[in-house]
Short mmCIF file of C-alpha atoms in Angstrom, two decimals:
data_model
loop_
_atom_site.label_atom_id
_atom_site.label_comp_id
_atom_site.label_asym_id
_atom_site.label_seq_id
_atom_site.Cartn_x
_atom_site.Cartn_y
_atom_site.Cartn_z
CA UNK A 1 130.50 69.74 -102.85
CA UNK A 2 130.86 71.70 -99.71
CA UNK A 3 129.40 68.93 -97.72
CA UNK A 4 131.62 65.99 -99.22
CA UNK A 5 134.53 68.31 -97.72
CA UNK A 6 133.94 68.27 -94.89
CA UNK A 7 133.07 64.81 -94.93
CA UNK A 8 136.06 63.60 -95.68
CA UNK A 9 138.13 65.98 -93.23
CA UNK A 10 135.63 64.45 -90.64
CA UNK A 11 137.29 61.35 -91.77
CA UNK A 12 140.21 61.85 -91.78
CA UNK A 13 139.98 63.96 -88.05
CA UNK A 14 138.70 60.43 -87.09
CA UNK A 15 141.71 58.38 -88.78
CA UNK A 16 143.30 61.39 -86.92
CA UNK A 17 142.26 60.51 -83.53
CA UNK A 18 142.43 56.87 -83.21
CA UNK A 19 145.89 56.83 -84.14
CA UNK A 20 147.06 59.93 -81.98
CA UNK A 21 144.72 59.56 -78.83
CA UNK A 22 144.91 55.65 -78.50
CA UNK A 23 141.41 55.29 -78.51
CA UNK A 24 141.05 51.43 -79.25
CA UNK A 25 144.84 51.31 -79.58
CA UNK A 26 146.32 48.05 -80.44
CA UNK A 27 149.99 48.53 -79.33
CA UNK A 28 151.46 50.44 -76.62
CA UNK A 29 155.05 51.75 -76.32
CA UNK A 30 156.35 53.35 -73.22
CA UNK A 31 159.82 54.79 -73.14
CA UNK A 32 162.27 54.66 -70.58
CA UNK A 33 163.29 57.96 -70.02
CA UNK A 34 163.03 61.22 -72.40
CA UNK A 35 161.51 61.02 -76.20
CA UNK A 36 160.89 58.34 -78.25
CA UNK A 37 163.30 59.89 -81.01
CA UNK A 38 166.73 60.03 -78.83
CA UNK A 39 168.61 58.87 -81.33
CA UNK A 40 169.26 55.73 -79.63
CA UNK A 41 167.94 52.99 -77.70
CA UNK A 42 163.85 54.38 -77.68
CA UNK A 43 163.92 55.08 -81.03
CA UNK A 44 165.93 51.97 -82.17
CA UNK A 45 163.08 49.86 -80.28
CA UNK A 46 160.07 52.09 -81.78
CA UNK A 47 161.38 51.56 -85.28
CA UNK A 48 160.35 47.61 -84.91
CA UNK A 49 156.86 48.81 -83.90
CA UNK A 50 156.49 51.24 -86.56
CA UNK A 51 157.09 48.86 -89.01
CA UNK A 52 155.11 46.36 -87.83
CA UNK A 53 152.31 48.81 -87.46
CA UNK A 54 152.88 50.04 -90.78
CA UNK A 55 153.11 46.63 -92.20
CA UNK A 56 150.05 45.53 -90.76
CA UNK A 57 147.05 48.67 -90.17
CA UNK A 58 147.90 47.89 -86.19
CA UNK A 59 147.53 51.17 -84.20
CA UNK A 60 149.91 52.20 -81.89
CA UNK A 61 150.73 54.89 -79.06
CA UNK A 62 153.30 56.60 -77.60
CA UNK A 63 153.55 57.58 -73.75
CA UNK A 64 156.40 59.33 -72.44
CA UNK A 65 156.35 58.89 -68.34
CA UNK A 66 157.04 61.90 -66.67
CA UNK A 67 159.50 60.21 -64.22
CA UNK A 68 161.91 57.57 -64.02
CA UNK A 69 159.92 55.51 -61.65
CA UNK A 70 158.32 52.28 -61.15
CA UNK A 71 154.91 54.25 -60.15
CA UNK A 72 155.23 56.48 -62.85
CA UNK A 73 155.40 53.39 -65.71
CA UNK A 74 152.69 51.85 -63.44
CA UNK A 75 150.73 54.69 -63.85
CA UNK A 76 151.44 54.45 -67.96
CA UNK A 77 150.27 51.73 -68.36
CA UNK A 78 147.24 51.62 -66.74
CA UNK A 79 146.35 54.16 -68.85
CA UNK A 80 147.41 52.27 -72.08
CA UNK A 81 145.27 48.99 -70.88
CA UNK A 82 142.55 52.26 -70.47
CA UNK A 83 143.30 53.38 -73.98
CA UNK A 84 142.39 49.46 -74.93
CA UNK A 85 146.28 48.34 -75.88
CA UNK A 86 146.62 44.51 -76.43
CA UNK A 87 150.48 44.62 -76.44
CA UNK A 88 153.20 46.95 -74.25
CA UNK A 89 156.20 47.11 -75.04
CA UNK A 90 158.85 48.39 -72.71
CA UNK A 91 162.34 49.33 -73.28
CA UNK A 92 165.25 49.11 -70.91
CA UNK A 93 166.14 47.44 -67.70
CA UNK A 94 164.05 50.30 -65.97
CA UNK A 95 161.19 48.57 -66.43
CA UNK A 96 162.19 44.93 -65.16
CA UNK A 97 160.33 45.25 -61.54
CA UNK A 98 157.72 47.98 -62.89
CA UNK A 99 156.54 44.51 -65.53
CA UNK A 100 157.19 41.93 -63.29
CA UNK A 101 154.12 43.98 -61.39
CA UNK A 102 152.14 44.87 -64.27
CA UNK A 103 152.58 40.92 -65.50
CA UNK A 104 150.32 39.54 -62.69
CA UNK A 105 148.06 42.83 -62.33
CA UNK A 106 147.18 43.03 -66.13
CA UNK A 107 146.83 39.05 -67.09
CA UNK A 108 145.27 39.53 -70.41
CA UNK A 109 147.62 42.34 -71.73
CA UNK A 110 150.82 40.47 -73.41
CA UNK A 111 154.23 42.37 -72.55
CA UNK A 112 157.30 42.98 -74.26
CA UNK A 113 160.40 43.69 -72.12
CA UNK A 114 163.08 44.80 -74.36
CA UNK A 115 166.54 44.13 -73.23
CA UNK A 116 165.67 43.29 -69.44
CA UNK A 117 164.02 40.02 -67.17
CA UNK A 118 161.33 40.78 -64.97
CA UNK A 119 161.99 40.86 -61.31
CA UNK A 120 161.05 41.84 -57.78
CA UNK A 121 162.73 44.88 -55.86
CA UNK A 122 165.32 42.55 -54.24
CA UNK A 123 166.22 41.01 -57.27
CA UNK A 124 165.20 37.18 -55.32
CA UNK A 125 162.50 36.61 -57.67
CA UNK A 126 162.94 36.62 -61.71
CA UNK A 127 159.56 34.74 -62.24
CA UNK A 128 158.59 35.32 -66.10
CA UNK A 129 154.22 34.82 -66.79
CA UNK A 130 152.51 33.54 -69.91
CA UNK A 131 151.94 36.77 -70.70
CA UNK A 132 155.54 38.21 -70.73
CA UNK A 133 158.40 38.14 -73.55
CA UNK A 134 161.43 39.81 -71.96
CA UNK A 135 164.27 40.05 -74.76
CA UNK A 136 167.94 40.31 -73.93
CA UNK A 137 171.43 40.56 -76.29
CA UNK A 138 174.99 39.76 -75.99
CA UNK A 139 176.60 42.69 -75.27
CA UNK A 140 179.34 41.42 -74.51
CA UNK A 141 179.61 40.26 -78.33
CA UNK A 142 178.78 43.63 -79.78
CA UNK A 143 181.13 44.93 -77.80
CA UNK A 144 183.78 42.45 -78.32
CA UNK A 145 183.37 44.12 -82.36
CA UNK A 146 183.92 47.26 -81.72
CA UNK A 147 186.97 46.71 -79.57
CA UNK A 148 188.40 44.88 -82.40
CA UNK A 149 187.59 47.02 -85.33
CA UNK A 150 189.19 49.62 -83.61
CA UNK A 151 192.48 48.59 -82.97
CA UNK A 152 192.54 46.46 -86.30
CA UNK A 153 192.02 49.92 -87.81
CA UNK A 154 194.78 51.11 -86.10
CA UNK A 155 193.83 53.13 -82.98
CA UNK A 156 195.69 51.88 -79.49
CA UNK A 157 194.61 54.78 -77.07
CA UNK A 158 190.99 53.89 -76.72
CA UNK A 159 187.97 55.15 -73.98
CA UNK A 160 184.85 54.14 -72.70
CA UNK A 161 182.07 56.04 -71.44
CA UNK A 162 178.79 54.01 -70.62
CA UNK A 163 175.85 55.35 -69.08
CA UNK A 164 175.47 53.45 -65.46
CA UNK A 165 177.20 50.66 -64.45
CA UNK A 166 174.01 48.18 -65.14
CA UNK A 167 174.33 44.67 -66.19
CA UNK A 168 174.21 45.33 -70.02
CA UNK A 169 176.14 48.45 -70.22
CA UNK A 170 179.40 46.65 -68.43
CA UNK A 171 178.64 43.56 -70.95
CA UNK A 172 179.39 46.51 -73.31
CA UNK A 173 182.14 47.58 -71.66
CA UNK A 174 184.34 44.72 -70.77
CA UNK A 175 183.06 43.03 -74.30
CA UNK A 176 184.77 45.71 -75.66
CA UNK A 177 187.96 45.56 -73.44
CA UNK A 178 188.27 42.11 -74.77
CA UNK A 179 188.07 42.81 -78.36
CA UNK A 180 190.54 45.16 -78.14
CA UNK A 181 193.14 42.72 -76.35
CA UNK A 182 192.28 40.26 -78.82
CA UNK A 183 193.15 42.26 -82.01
CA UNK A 184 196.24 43.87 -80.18
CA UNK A 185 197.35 40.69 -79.60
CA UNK A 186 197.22 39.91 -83.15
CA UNK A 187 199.08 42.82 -84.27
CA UNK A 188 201.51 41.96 -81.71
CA UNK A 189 200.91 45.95 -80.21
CA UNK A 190 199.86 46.98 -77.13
CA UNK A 191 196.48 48.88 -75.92
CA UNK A 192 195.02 51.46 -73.05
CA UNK A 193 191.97 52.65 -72.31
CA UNK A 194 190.43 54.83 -70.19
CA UNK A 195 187.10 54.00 -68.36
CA UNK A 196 184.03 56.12 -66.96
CA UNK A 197 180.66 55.91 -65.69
CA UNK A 198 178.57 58.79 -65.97
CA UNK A 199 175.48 57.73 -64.23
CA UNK A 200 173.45 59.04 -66.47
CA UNK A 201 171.63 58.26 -70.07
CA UNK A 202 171.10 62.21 -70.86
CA UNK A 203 173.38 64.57 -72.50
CA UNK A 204 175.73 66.16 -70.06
CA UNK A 205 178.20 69.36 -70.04
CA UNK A 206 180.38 67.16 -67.17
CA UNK A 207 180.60 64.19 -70.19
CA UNK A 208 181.93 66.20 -72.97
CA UNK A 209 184.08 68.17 -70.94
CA UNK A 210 185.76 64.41 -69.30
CA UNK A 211 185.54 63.40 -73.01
CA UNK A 212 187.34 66.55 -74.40
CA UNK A 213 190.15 66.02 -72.20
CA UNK A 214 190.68 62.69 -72.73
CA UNK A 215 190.75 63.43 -77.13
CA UNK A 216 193.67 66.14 -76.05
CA UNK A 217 195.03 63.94 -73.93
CA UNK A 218 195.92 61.29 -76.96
CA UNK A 219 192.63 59.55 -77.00
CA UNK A 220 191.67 58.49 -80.36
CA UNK A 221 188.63 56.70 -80.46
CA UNK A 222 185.75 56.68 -77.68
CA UNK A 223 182.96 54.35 -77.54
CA UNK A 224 180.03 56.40 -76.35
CA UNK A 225 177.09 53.48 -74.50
CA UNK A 226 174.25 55.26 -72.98
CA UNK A 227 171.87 56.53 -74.79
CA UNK A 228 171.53 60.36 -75.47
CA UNK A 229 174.26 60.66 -73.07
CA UNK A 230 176.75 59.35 -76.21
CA UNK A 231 175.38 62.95 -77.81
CA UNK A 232 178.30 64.54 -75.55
CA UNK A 233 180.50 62.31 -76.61
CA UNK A 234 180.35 63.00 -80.44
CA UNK A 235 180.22 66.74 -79.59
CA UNK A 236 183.25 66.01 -77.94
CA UNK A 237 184.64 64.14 -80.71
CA UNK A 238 183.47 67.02 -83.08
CA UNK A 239 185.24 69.62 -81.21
CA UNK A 240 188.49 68.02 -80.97
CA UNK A 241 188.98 65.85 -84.17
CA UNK A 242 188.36 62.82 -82.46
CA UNK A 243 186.11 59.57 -83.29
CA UNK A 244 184.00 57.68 -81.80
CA UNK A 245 181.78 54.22 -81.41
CA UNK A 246 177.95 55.04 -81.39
CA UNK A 247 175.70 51.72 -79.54
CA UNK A 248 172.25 50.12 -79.92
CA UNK A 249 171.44 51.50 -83.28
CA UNK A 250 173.07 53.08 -86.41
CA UNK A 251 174.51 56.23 -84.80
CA UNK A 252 176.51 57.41 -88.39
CA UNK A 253 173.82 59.73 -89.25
CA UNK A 254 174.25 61.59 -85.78
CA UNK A 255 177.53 62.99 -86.01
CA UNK A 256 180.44 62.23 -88.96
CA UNK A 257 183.15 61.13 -85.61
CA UNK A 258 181.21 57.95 -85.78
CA UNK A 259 183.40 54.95 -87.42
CA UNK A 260 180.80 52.90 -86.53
CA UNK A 261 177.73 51.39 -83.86
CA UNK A 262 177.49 48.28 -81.57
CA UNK A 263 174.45 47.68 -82.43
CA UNK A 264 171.21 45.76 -80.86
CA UNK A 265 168.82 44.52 -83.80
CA UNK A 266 165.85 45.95 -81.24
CA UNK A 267 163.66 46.68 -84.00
CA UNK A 268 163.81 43.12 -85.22
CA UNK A 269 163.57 41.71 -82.03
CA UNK A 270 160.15 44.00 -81.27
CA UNK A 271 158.86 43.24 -84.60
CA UNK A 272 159.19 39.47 -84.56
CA UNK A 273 157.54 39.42 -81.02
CA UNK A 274 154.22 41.52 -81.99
CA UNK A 275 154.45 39.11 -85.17
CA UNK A 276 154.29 36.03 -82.77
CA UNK A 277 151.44 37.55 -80.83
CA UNK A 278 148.93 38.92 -83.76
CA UNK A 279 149.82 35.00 -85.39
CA UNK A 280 148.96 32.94 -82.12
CA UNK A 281 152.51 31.97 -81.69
CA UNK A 282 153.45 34.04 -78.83
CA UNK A 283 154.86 32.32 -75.93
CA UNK A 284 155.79 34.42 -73.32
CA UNK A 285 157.35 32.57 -69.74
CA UNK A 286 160.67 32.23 -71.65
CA UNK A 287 163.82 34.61 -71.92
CA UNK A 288 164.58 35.09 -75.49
CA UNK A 289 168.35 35.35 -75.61
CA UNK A 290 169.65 37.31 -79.00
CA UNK A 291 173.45 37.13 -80.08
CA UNK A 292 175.76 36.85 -82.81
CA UNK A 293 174.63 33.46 -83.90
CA UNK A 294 170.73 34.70 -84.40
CA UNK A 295 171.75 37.77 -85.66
CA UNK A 296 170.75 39.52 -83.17
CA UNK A 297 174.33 41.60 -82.37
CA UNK A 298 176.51 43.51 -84.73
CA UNK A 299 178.29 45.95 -86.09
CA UNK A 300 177.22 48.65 -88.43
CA UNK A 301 179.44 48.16 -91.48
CA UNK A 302 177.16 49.64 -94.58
CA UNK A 303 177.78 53.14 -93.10
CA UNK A 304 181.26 52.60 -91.44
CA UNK A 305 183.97 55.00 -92.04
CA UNK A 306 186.33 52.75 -91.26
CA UNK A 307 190.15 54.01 -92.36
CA UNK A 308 191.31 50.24 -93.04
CA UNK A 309 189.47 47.81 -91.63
CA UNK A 310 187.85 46.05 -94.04
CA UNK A 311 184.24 43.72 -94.24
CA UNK A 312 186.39 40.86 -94.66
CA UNK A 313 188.11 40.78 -91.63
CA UNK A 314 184.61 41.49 -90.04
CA UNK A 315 182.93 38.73 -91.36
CA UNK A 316 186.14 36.31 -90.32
CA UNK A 317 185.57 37.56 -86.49
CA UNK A 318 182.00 37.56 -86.59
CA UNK A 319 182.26 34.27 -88.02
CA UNK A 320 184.19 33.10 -85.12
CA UNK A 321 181.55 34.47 -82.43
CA UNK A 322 179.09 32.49 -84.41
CA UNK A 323 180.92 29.34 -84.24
CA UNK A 324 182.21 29.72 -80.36
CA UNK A 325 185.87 30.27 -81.97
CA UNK A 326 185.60 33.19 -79.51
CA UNK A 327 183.58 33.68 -76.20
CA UNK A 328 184.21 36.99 -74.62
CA UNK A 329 183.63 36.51 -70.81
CA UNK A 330 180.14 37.90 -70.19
CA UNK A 331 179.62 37.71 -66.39
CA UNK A 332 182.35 40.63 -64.44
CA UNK A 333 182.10 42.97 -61.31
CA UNK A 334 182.03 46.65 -61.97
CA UNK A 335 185.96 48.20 -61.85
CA UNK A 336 187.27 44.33 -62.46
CA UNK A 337 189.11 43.21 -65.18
CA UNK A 338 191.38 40.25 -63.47
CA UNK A 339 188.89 37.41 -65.10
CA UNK A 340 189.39 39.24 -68.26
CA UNK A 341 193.30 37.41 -68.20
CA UNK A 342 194.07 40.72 -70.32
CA UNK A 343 197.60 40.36 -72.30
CA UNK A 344 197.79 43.92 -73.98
CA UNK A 345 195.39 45.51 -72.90
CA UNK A 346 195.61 48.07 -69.66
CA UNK A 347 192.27 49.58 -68.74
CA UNK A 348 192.38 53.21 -66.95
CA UNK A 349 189.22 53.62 -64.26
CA UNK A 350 188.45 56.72 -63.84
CA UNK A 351 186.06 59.06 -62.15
CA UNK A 352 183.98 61.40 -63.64
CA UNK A 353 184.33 65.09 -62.41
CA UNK A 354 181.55 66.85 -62.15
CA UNK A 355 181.35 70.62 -62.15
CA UNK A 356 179.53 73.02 -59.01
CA UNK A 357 176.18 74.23 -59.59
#
């Protein structure tokens, strides 16, 4: 008896190890910056390769880079091609040149770039290999839909805090402008909203204390893009009765301020790509664009807490997105909203203050 115990915890020690020390690992994932559970765009991503792994008996590790730099995801995964990984997937733009390295160095190891295109350090060279899938959304859409459900459920003194002022973050932003001046002008009302950059995807005192001013200052609603950075945002919003907009994932479960997420379907996206590669359909050299009329934007409406706008009026927008009823202008300059041709809409930049050390 005794020995049949501890055969089986030697089994299960083994089961153990494969899956927790990559040996003979099937699937890597490498996040970005902090933990895979942030609550946002790392975890939204992960949740695609969990299920496939899941799904499937497909092993998978985590590695959490120490840095954010190029060497430092260079250095990851050479140790998950070590560890025996078949597939990497990446998440973020802050991996675009550290793949469009590893693409060439590792020819035999497929990649997944998840919202971002391969390129060189001077951004002259966007060259996609075989062996590469780089993913990237409409932002621009998703945030179209939250700029409209806002002011169509009655809130005119809107903000927006993203996280850098990167490609897909001001897709957010100015996608969100746009839905807002689109629903004002069909409630024949006007809109502002103030505008910030934090330069920075991690929680931050200087972000909830911007934030907190801006809910006393009549701000009702604030749509929080970047990452665990939004995390000041809600605290904000807690603090002060405000709401806000949560991004890439379903955010509702993170704070009760949140009427509802721009989301990425990342999670569908990853899963469909390590389903393409385990069934000999994977093509990588191509940019795989996802948007409204794939599915592959949205808004979170099953756990909205929405005052009065309704799934309806959802669907009818979302509908037009779809159909090209409605194409929010997707290509702006930081701080520059004249191609916008805004008609009710005034947009507030502002600076974010940051307190001594």
């Amino acid at each position: 008896m005794k020995m049949r115990l501890l055969n089986v915890i030697s089994l299960v020690l083994m089961t153990f190890t494969l899956a927790g020390c990559g040996k003979g690992i099937d699937i890597a994932f490498i996040t970005d910056m902090g933990t895979v559970y942030d609550g946002s765009f790392n975890q939204g991503t992960y949740e695609g390769v969990l299920k496939y792994t899941e799904e499937t008996g497909k092993t998978c590790k985590v590695y959490e880079p120490d840095g954010v730099t190029s060497d430092e995801y260079l250095k990851n995964i050479k140790q998950a091609v070590k560890d025996g990984a078949e597939v990497v997937v990446c998440p973020g733009y802050l991996f675009e040149e550290t793949i469009y390295k590893a693409q060439n160095k590792y020819p035999k190891v497929e990649f997944i770039l998840v919202d971002g295109q391969p390129h060189n350090a001077d951004g002259s060279d966007y060259t996609v290999e075989d062996n590469t899938m780089p993913i990237v959304f409409s932002e621009e859409q998703a945030g179209f839909l939250a700029g409209y459900a806002a002011v169509r459920d009655g809130n005119t003194e809107l903000g927006f805090m993203g996280g850098t002022n990167q490609d897909s973050v001001i897709r957010f932003g100015y996608g969100f402008v746009q839905g807002a001046d689109y629903a004002a002008i069909e409630m024949g009302t006007n809109v502002s909203i103030r505008y910030c950059y934090a330069n920075t995807f991690l929680e931050s005192d200087d972000v909830k204390s911007m934030t907190s001013a801006w809910y006393k200052g009549g701000t009702q609603v604030i749509f929080a893009c970047g990452g665990a950075m939004g995390k000041s945002v809600f605290a904000a919003a807690e603090e002060n009765g405000g709401k806000a907009i949560g991004v890439d994932i379903d955010q509702s479960s993170v704070s009760e301020t949140i009427i509802t997420s721009a989301k990425k379907e990342l999670g569908n996206a990853v899963y469909q790509g390590l389903a393409n590669y385990y069934d000999g359909t994977f093509t990588g050299g191509t940019l795989y664009e996802m948007d409204a009329a794939n599915a592959g934007v949205g808004l979170e409406m099953d756990n909205a807490r929405f005052t009065s706008f309704t799934r309806e009026e959802y669907d009818t927008v979302f509908a037009r997105l779809v159909s090209g009823g409605i194409v929010p202008y997707r290509a702006t300059d930081y701080g520059n909203t004249s191609d916008l041709e805004l008609v009710s809409t005034e947009v507030y930049y502002m600076e974010l203050k940051r307190n001594e050390e």
